[in-house]
Amino acid sequence: MDKNTIIGFVLIAALLIGFSWYTRPSEEEIAQQRIQDSITAVAKQKAEQQLKAEQQAELSKSAKQALQDTTVAFYKALNGKAQNVVLKNSKVELTLSTKGGVVEKAVLKGFKDNRGSNDLTLFDEKNQSLKFMLAGKETNIITSDLFFTPSNVTDSTVTMTADAGNGKSLVMNYKLGKDYMLHFSMQANGLSGMFAPNYDKMDIVWTDLCRQQEKGFTFENQHSSLTYHMTDGGTDNLSETSEKVDEKIEDVIDWVAFKNQFFSAVMIAKDDFGANTLMTSIPQEKGSGFLKQYAAKMKTSFDPTGKTPTELEFYFGPNDFNLLKRVEKQSTFDKDLEMQRLVYLGWPLFRIINRWFTIYVFDWLTAMNINMGFVLILITLLLKLITYPLVKKSYMSSAKMRVLRPKIEEATKQYDKPEDQMQKQQAMMAMYSKYGVSPLSGCLPMLIQMPIWVAMFNFVPNAIQLRGESFLWISDLSTYDPIIEWDKNIWLIGDHLSLTCILFCAANVLYSVLTMRQQKDQMIGAQAEQMKMMRWMTYLMPVFFFFMFNDYSAGLNFYYFISLFFSAAIMWTLRKTTNDEKLLRILEARYQENKNNPQKMSGLAARLEAMQKQAEELKRQREQQEKMKPRK
């Protein structure tokens, strides 16, 4: 990055900030806008209420029509009184309603919610619905319109039967496993004459208004998405930030998950969900108590003869990597469901680091039953220990360039003209090679550490083990730790100040100062001038990080703070323990050895020396040509 590029970036940033400040409305304009927004909001609310009333009327009309359509076949199941049936184990409690015959409420035991309850409600009948729809030759069967009769009721099993009359029925069987897996089958009895001979698919409509479960709305929303798994392998999801309505998924899929940051409701099909599934994800407003409106319209197999039941499985539980792998083994579908991918570990390279290193180390440390804050510190120390040889190599390369700086400046002072900069660079590289110094060796080890930073950026926000865990002043490592909060949102900041974010940015400044000082000591000529602008850009980065990370989890900010603090401490220690005079004597000895034995010089040094001689010859020829030109 040259000087002009850096100046351009700074001017663009200054222009954007200045324009934002200049166009900021006055207090009077803000007050007027609030009044206008209030009027607009009231009008919008009335319009939504009217639309909702019209939709409700249409739904009522459709429901009546559905009742009329099913009168002949399911006249016994059209009327009844809704009752609840509860399936439960030590992990989850599921409430099924005899109206519709499906799960209406899921409560996860042992997980606190943001409302103070010791058990977490994943969804209830007010914000979740599921219905199966069968298109008959003369009538449509919609399970949400029918009343089912429960039988075979235990804590883990129930059979729901909708009587169609004349010995015909639709039967749903549920069996709750020992963890969070619910097994489901639907079977038709004597209904084959109601459907076309080639009818073999039924429609499923599943909707959910995803609840906000954590304190930090913005951060949780960024990690919540409608996720699905393709039968050929791999997962994908709808956008976490933009609105998607009836997005057509052309792949054949075998499960769909309504996912928030730490918990998911998953529906799995034995015979897959066919191509062209329609999925919806609509982000909700902050303060509504909900994250997104999810919907999935799917098709799966259905046998009207009743010989082969339609089989589904449901997972209502936490997004825990190892737990998901274990629960998946309880599936009876003999598929590689890859449910652990609900815990997002990053792009392939970063996922490999997290999958085969971070998770194992994290599990090993958490098994010791130590505080999660200390777990993050120990992980940081272990990573620093592993990367220390690379860091030391990088530092020593910079130190060599620092102690050689006076000699390099002396050897290249003849190339001070702008047109001689290429020759100056070549001369510098040749000198470095003669002393056995490679400038690139100082960059590569640092680049190797970057994937670890990015891998932790993906791992920490998705580690459910941090949820609700306190450390020092931090009450919950999975969300932000405010030292001060207020009611209104401030542009770029939000409604709070996170202490770990401030510490992270302060450590970033400290590390940047040490890094810039080290680079400044090794720069020569024009490079030193360019470093002045780069220094300011480096100091501005923590400011941008503050605006970005203020909403992020305290665990992630704390990890970055500790990591940068240790990095700065290591760099300071290396500087204090490096003897520049001794290092220079070693380099001088190496220079004499290469000078007395040119064959020992690296191929790079030989090529650089040849390039330098060629450049000098070209310069000499140009000068001769200039002298030979006739003077006017």
Tab-separated table of N, CA and C in Angstrom, residues 28-115:
chain	number	residue	atom	x	y	z
A	28	GLU	N	-34.606	20.174	16.816
A	28	GLU	CA	-35.976	20.472	16.381
A	28	GLU	C	-36.424	19.524	15.284
A	29	GLU	N	-35.517	19.242	14.345
A	29	GLU	CA	-35.866	18.311	13.254
A	29	GLU	C	-36.080	16.908	13.776
A	30	ILE	N	-35.264	16.532	14.769
A	30	ILE	CA	-35.433	15.206	15.359
A	30	ILE	C	-36.788	15.095	16.039
A	31	ALA	N	-37.155	16.151	16.811
A	31	ALA	CA	-38.448	16.142	17.490
A	31	ALA	C	-39.589	16.055	16.480
A	32	GLN	N	-39.469	16.861	15.387
A	32	GLN	CA	-40.500	16.837	14.358
A	32	GLN	C	-40.588	15.461	13.691
A	33	GLN	N	-39.413	14.856	13.482
A	33	GLN	CA	-39.388	13.532	12.847
A	33	GLN	C	-40.031	12.486	13.748
A	34	ARG	N	-39.813	12.647	15.068
A	34	ARG	CA	-40.431	11.691	15.998
A	34	ARG	C	-41.947	11.789	15.936
A	35	ILE	N	-42.428	13.032	15.863
A	35	ILE	CA	-43.883	13.211	15.748
A	35	ILE	C	-44.390	12.562	14.466
A	36	GLN	N	-43.640	12.825	13.369
A	36	GLN	CA	-44.054	12.253	12.086
A	36	GLN	C	-43.995	10.727	12.130
A	37	ASP	N	-42.923	10.205	12.761
A	37	ASP	CA	-42.800	8.752	12.874
A	37	ASP	C	-43.944	8.172	13.684
A	38	SER	N	-44.343	8.913	14.749
A	38	SER	CA	-45.446	8.450	15.573
A	38	SER	C	-46.731	8.372	14.760
A	39	ILE	N	-46.963	9.432	13.950
A	39	ILE	CA	-48.160	9.442	13.101
A	39	ILE	C	-48.102	8.305	12.095
A	40	THR	N	-46.921	8.138	11.493
A	40	THR	CA	-46.740	7.064	10.509
A	40	THR	C	-46.928	5.702	11.159
A	41	ALA	N	-46.406	5.560	12.377
A	41	ALA	CA	-46.517	4.279	13.066
A	41	ALA	C	-47.972	3.940	13.371
A	42	VAL	N	-48.740	4.960	13.800
A	42	VAL	CA	-50.164	4.739	14.079
A	42	VAL	C	-50.893	4.322	12.812
A	43	ALA	N	-50.594	5.051	11.706
A	43	ALA	CA	-51.241	4.717	10.441
A	43	ALA	C	-50.859	3.317	9.989
A	44	LYS	N	-49.575	2.986	10.152
A	44	LYS	CA	-49.109	1.663	9.758
A	44	LYS	C	-49.765	0.585	10.619
A	45	GLN	N	-49.913	0.893	11.944
A	45	GLN	CA	-50.537	-0.070	12.835
A	45	GLN	C	-51.993	-0.312	12.456
A	46	LYS	N	-52.703	0.778	12.100
A	46	LYS	CA	-54.093	0.618	11.687
A	46	LYS	C	-54.196	-0.193	10.402
A	47	ALA	N	-53.268	0.087	9.477
A	47	ALA	CA	-53.282	-0.655	8.212
A	47	ALA	C	-52.995	-2.132	8.456
A	48	GLU	N	-52.032	-2.410	9.347
A	48	GLU	CA	-51.714	-3.799	9.654
A	48	GLU	C	-52.883	-4.495	10.339
A	49	GLN	N	-53.557	-3.770	11.255
A	49	GLN	CA	-54.714	-4.356	11.922
A	49	GLN	C	-55.830	-4.665	10.931
A	50	GLN	N	-56.031	-3.734	9.988
A	50	GLN	CA	-57.061	-3.960	8.977
A	50	GLN	C	-56.702	-5.157	8.109
A	51	LEU	N	-55.410	-5.229	7.701
A	51	LEU	CA	-54.966	-6.348	6.885
A	51	LEU	C	-55.088	-7.660	7.653
A	52	LYS	N	-54.749	-7.601	8.936
A	52	LYS	CA	-54.841	-8.803	9.755
A	52	LYS	C	-56.288	-9.260	9.888
A	53	ALA	N	-57.194	-8.274	10.058
A	53	ALA	CA	-58.609	-8.616	10.158
A	53	ALA	C	-59.109	-9.260	8.861
A	54	GLU	N	-58.665	-8.685	7.724
A	54	GLU	CA	-59.067	-9.250	6.436
A	54	GLU	C	-58.504	-10.653	6.259
A	55	GLN	N	-57.239	-10.829	6.664
A	55	GLN	CA	-56.634	-12.149	6.552
A	55	GLN	C	-57.333	-13.140	7.469
A	56	GLN	N	-57.692	-12.674	8.671
A	56	GLN	CA	-58.381	-13.554	9.611
A	56	GLN	C	-59.741	-13.966	9.064
A	57	ALA	N	-60.417	-12.978	8.437
A	57	ALA	CA	-61.716	-13.291	7.835
A	57	ALA	C	-61.567	-14.312	6.714
A	58	GLU	N	-60.487	-14.119	5.936
A	58	GLU	CA	-60.226	-15.051	4.843
A	58	GLU	C	-59.876	-16.429	5.390
A	59	LEU	N	-59.080	-16.448	6.484
A	59	LEU	CA	-58.738	-17.712	7.099
A	59	LEU	C	-59.971	-18.409	7.658
A	60	SER	N	-60.855	-17.604	8.282
A	60	SER	CA	-62.084	-18.173	8.823
A	60	SER	C	-62.924	-18.776	7.706
A	61	LYS	N	-62.968	-18.028	6.592
A	61	LYS	CA	-63.709	-18.516	5.437
A	61	LYS	C	-63.097	-19.813	4.931
A	62	SER	N	-61.740	-19.839	4.876
A	62	SER	CA	-61.051	-21.033	4.416
A	62	SER	C	-61.272	-22.193	5.380
A	63	ALA	N	-61.256	-21.838	6.688
A	63	ALA	CA	-61.471	-22.880	7.686
A	63	ALA	C	-62.865	-23.484	7.563
A	64	LYS	N	-63.859	-22.607	7.360
A	64	LYS	CA	-65.225	-23.106	7.196
A	64	LYS	C	-65.330	-23.995	5.968
A	65	GLN	N	-64.670	-23.531	4.889
A	65	GLN	CA	-64.675	-24.318	3.670
A	65	GLN	C	-63.999	-25.666	3.901
A	66	ALA	N	-62.880	-25.614	4.673
A	66	ALA	CA	-62.178	-26.859	4.976
A	66	ALA	C	-63.056	-27.801	5.771
A	67	LEU	N	-63.804	-27.236	6.735
A	67	LEU	CA	-64.714	-28.064	7.520
A	67	LEU	C	-65.786	-28.688	6.630
A	68	GLN	N	-66.273	-27.895	5.684
A	68	GLN	CA	-67.263	-28.423	4.757
A	68	GLN	C	-66.670	-29.521	3.891
A	69	ASP	N	-65.401	-29.292	3.456
A	69	ASP	CA	-64.745	-30.276	2.607
A	69	ASP	C	-64.505	-31.585	3.344
A	70	THR	N	-64.227	-31.517	4.641
A	70	THR	CA	-63.901	-32.722	5.405
A	70	THR	C	-65.116	-33.311	6.133
A	71	THR	N	-66.271	-32.731	5.911
A	71	THR	CA	-67.459	-33.191	6.634
A	71	THR	C	-67.762	-34.653	6.363
A	72	VAL	N	-67.652	-35.058	5.129
A	72	VAL	CA	-68.002	-36.431	4.775
A	72	VAL	C	-67.021	-37.415	5.380
A	73	ALA	N	-65.730	-37.145	5.221
A	73	ALA	CA	-64.718	-38.112	5.635
A	73	ALA	C	-64.391	-38.043	7.119
A	74	PHE	N	-64.350	-36.853	7.703
A	74	PHE	CA	-63.894	-36.691	9.080
A	74	PHE	C	-64.944	-35.995	9.946
A	75	TYR	N	-66.204	-36.374	9.750
A	75	TYR	CA	-67.249	-35.690	10.501
A	75	TYR	C	-67.114	-35.905	12.000
A	76	LYS	N	-66.538	-37.039	12.415
A	76	LYS	CA	-66.356	-37.301	13.836
A	76	LYS	C	-65.200	-36.506	14.444
A	77	ALA	N	-64.299	-36.015	13.597
A	77	ALA	CA	-63.102	-35.329	14.096
A	77	ALA	C	-63.207	-33.818	13.987
A	78	LEU	N	-64.373	-33.327	13.516
A	78	LEU	CA	-64.514	-31.886	13.327
A	78	LEU	C	-64.847	-31.148	14.606
A	79	ASN	N	-65.438	-31.832	15.543
A	79	ASN	CA	-65.841	-31.196	16.787
A	79	ASN	C	-65.167	-31.886	17.960
A	80	GLY	N	-64.907	-31.114	18.961
A	80	GLY	CA	-64.277	-31.679	20.143
A	80	GLY	C	-63.745	-30.589	21.040
A	81	LYS	N	-63.085	-30.996	22.073
A	81	LYS	CA	-62.491	-30.056	23.015
A	81	LYS	C	-60.989	-30.292	23.055
A	82	ALA	N	-60.235	-29.209	22.857
A	82	ALA	CA	-58.780	-29.337	22.838
A	82	ALA	C	-58.262	-29.707	24.223
A	83	GLN	N	-57.412	-30.712	24.269
A	83	GLN	CA	-56.765	-31.152	25.499
A	83	GLN	C	-55.254	-31.214	25.272
A	84	ASN	N	-54.525	-31.130	26.353
A	84	ASN	CA	-53.068	-31.192	26.255
A	84	ASN	C	-52.549	-32.551	26.715
A	85	VAL	N	-51.552	-33.016	26.018
A	85	VAL	CA	-50.836	-34.227	26.392
A	85	VAL	C	-49.357	-33.853	26.510
A	86	VAL	N	-48.727	-34.211	27.624
A	86	VAL	CA	-47.348	-33.805	27.887
A	86	VAL	C	-46.418	-35.008	27.810
A	87	LEU	N	-45.380	-34.871	26.977
A	87	LEU	CA	-44.287	-35.836	26.928
A	87	LEU	C	-43.071	-35.172	27.566
A	88	LYS	N	-42.364	-35.922	28.415
A	88	LYS	CA	-41.256	-35.277	29.115
A	88	LYS	C	-40.204	-36.298	29.521
A	89	ASN	N	-39.008	-35.793	29.657
A	89	ASN	CA	-37.899	-36.532	30.264
A	89	ASN	C	-37.098	-35.539	31.087
A	90	SER	N	-35.884	-35.869	31.436
A	90	SER	CA	-35.092	-34.977	32.290
A	90	SER	C	-34.580	-33.755	31.550
A	91	LYS	N	-34.686	-33.723	30.218
A	91	LYS	CA	-34.121	-32.640	29.420
A	91	LYS	C	-35.158	-31.705	28.821
A	92	VAL	N	-36.326	-32.227	28.460
A	92	VAL	CA	-37.280	-31.447	27.696
A	92	VAL	C	-38.705	-31.831	28.080
A	93	GLU	N	-39.599	-30.871	27.941
A	93	GLU	CA	-41.027	-31.111	28.176
A	93	GLU	C	-41.803	-30.578	26.978
A	94	LEU	N	-42.526	-31.474	26.306
A	94	LEU	CA	-43.255	-31.133	25.090
A	94	LEU	C	-44.744	-31.258	25.339
A	95	THR	N	-45.493	-30.225	24.969
A	95	THR	CA	-46.941	-30.213	25.124
A	95	THR	C	-47.585	-30.360	23.759
A	96	LEU	N	-48.402	-31.437	23.604
A	96	LEU	CA	-49.135	-31.674	22.364
A	96	LEU	C	-50.600	-31.354	22.599
A	97	SER	N	-51.267	-30.831	21.588
A	97	SER	CA	-52.691	-30.530	21.675
A	97	SER	C	-53.463	-31.540	20.839
A	98	THR	N	-54.613	-31.968	21.367
A	98	THR	CA	-55.452	-32.879	20.587
A	98	THR	C	-56.089	-32.161	19.406
A	99	LYS	N	-56.089	-30.808	19.413
A	99	LYS	CA	-56.551	-30.039	18.247
A	99	LYS	C	-55.344	-29.857	17.314
A	100	GLY	N	-55.338	-30.630	16.253
A	100	GLY	CA	-54.224	-30.590	15.322
A	100	GLY	C	-53.244	-31.729	15.529
A	101	GLY	N	-53.137	-32.237	16.770
A	101	GLY	CA	-52.323	-33.408	17.047
A	101	GLY	C	-50.822	-33.188	16.986
A	102	VAL	N	-50.350	-31.945	17.137
A	102	VAL	CA	-48.917	-31.662	17.003
A	102	VAL	C	-48.397	-30.981	18.268
A	103	VAL	N	-47.054	-30.869	18.336
A	103	VAL	CA	-46.400	-30.204	19.470
A	103	VAL	C	-46.672	-28.709	19.388
A	104	GLU	N	-47.217	-28.157	20.466
A	104	GLU	CA	-47.506	-26.727	20.507
A	104	GLU	C	-46.541	-25.947	21.396
A	105	LYS	N	-45.873	-26.650	22.278
A	105	LYS	CA	-44.990	-25.951	23.207
A	105	LYS	C	-43.796	-26.845	23.522
A	106	ALA	N	-42.606	-26.244	23.536
A	106	ALA	CA	-41.383	-26.971	23.875
A	106	ALA	C	-40.630	-26.200	24.949
A	107	VAL	N	-40.377	-26.856	26.066
A	107	VAL	CA	-39.656	-26.250	27.187
A	107	VAL	C	-38.384	-27.055	27.431
A	108	LEU	N	-37.242	-26.363	27.415
A	108	LEU	CA	-35.948	-26.997	27.663
A	108	LEU	C	-35.570	-26.793	29.118
A	109	LYS	N	-35.335	-27.871	29.817
A	109	LYS	CA	-35.070	-27.811	31.246
A	109	LYS	C	-33.601	-27.484	31.515
A	110	GLY	N	-33.395	-26.671	32.555
A	110	GLY	CA	-32.038	-26.375	32.987
A	110	GLY	C	-31.367	-25.230	32.254
A	111	PHE	N	-32.107	-24.553	31.369
A	111	PHE	CA	-31.563	-23.393	30.659
A	111	PHE	C	-32.370	-22.154	31.047
A	112	LYS	N	-31.707	-21.170	31.625
A	112	LYS	CA	-32.397	-19.952	32.011
A	112	LYS	C	-32.686	-19.102	30.775
A	113	ASP	N	-33.814	-18.400	30.797
A	113	ASP	CA	-34.106	-17.472	29.704
A	113	ASP	C	-33.871	-16.045	30.179
A	114	ASN	N	-34.045	-15.088	29.278
A	114	ASN	CA	-33.773	-13.693	29.630
A	114	ASN	C	-34.905	-13.060	30.415
A	115	ARG	N	-35.900	-13.858	30.754
A	115	ARG	CA	-37.006	-13.356	31.579
A	115	ARG	C	-36.892	-13.803	33.029
